[in-house]
Amino acid sequence: MHRQSDINDFMMNTTGVLIGRCLLICKIDRHSSRF
């Protein structure tokens, strides 16, 4: 069984989620720093 493409998709999805989470945290930090 050749699952290299599945692994690549999983890695891409995980990286996208991590980047999105980092951007979300950065936005929250900016908003909370105003208060």
GROMACS .gro file of N, CA and C in nm:
model
  105
    1MET      N    1   0.085  -0.121   0.000
    1MET     CA    2   0.000   0.000   0.000
    1MET      C    3   0.088   0.126   0.000
    2HIS      N    4   0.055   0.217  -0.089
    2HIS     CA    5   0.134   0.340  -0.102
    2HIS      C    6   0.051   0.457  -0.048
    3ARG      N    7   0.087   0.506   0.068
    3ARG     CA    8   0.008   0.612   0.133
    3ARG      C    9   0.086   0.743   0.143
    4GLN      N   10   0.187   0.760   0.058
    4GLN     CA   11   0.268   0.883   0.066
    4GLN      C   12   0.181   1.007   0.044
    5SER      N   13   0.087   0.999  -0.050
    5SER     CA   14   0.003   1.116  -0.077
    5SER      C   15  -0.085   1.147   0.044
    6ASP      N   16  -0.134   1.044   0.113
    6ASP     CA   17  -0.217   1.067   0.232
    6ASP      C   18  -0.134   1.136   0.340
    7ILE      N   19  -0.010   1.092   0.355
    7ILE     CA   20   0.078   1.152   0.457
    7ILE      C   21   0.105   1.298   0.422
    8ASN      N   22   0.129   1.325   0.294
    8ASN     CA   23   0.155   1.463   0.251
    8ASN      C   24   0.034   1.551   0.279
    9ASP      N   25  -0.086   1.501   0.248
    9ASP     CA   26  -0.208   1.579   0.273
    9ASP      C   27  -0.222   1.605   0.422
   10PHE      N   28  -0.193   1.503   0.504
   10PHE     CA   29  -0.205   1.519   0.649
   10PHE      C   30  -0.106   1.625   0.699
   11MET      N   31   0.016   1.621   0.647
   11MET     CA   32   0.116   1.718   0.689
   11MET      C   33   0.074   1.859   0.648
   12MET      N   34   0.022   1.874   0.526
   12MET     CA   35  -0.022   2.005   0.479
   12MET      C   36  -0.136   2.056   0.566
   13ASN      N   37  -0.233   1.969   0.597
   13ASN     CA   38  -0.347   2.010   0.680
   13ASN      C   39  -0.298   2.050   0.819
   14THR      N   40  -0.208   1.972   0.878
   14THR     CA   41  -0.158   2.002   1.012
   14THR      C   42  -0.083   2.135   1.012
   15THR      N   43  -0.001   2.157   0.910
   15THR     CA   44   0.074   2.283   0.901
   15THR      C   45  -0.022   2.401   0.887
   16GLY      N   46  -0.124   2.385   0.804
   16GLY     CA   47  -0.222   2.492   0.785
   16GLY      C   48  -0.294   2.525   0.914
   17VAL      N   49  -0.330   2.421   0.989
   17VAL     CA   50  -0.401   2.442   1.117
   17VAL      C   51  -0.309   2.515   1.215
   18LEU      N   52  -0.183   2.473   1.221
   18LEU     CA   53  -0.090   2.536   1.315
   18LEU      C   54  -0.068   2.683   1.279
   19ILE      N   55  -0.052   2.712   1.151
   19ILE     CA   56  -0.032   2.851   1.107
   19ILE      C   57  -0.157   2.933   1.138
   20GLY      N   58  -0.274   2.877   1.109
   20GLY     CA   59  -0.399   2.948   1.137
   20GLY      C   60  -0.414   2.976   1.286
   21ARG      N   61  -0.375   2.878   1.368
   21ARG     CA   62  -0.387   2.895   1.513
   21ARG      C   63  -0.292   3.004   1.560
   22CYS      N   64  -0.170   3.007   1.504
   22CYS     CA   65  -0.071   3.110   1.542
   22CYS      C   66  -0.124   3.248   1.505
   23LEU      N   67  -0.181   3.260   1.385
   23LEU     CA   68  -0.235   3.390   1.342
   23LEU      C   69  -0.350   3.431   1.433
   24LEU      N   70  -0.434   3.335   1.471
   24LEU     CA   71  -0.548   3.366   1.558
   24LEU      C   72  -0.497   3.414   1.694
   25ILE      N   73  -0.394   3.348   1.748
   25ILE     CA   74  -0.339   3.387   1.877
   25ILE      C   75  -0.277   3.527   1.867
   26CYS      N   76  -0.210   3.555   1.755
   26CYS     CA   77  -0.150   3.688   1.737
   26CYS      C   78  -0.258   3.795   1.737
   27LYS      N   79  -0.371   3.768   1.669
   27LYS     CA   80  -0.481   3.865   1.665
   27LYS      C   81  -0.537   3.887   1.805
   28ILE      N   82  -0.556   3.778   1.880
   28ILE     CA   83  -0.612   3.789   2.015
   28ILE      C   84  -0.515   3.868   2.103
   29ASP      N   85  -0.384   3.842   2.088
   29ASP     CA   86  -0.285   3.914   2.169
   29ASP      C   87  -0.291   4.064   2.139
   30ARG      N   88  -0.307   4.100   2.014
   30ARG     CA   89  -0.313   4.242   1.977
   30ARG      C   90  -0.438   4.307   2.037
   31HIS      N   91  -0.551   4.236   2.030
   31HIS     CA   92  -0.675   4.293   2.083
   31HIS      C   93  -0.667   4.305   2.235
   32SER      N   94  -0.611   4.205   2.302
   32SER     CA   95  -0.607   4.207   2.448
   32SER      C   96  -0.507   4.311   2.497
   33SER      N   97  -0.406   4.345   2.416
   33SER     CA   98  -0.306   4.443   2.460
   33SER      C   99  -0.366   4.583   2.462
   34ARG      N  100  -0.478   4.605   2.392
   34ARG     CA  101  -0.541   4.737   2.392
   34ARG      C  102  -0.606   4.766   2.527
   35PHE      N  103  -0.657   4.664   2.590
   35PHE     CA  104  -0.730   4.685   2.716
   35PHE      C  105  -0.635   4.718   2.830
   0.00000   0.00000   0.00000
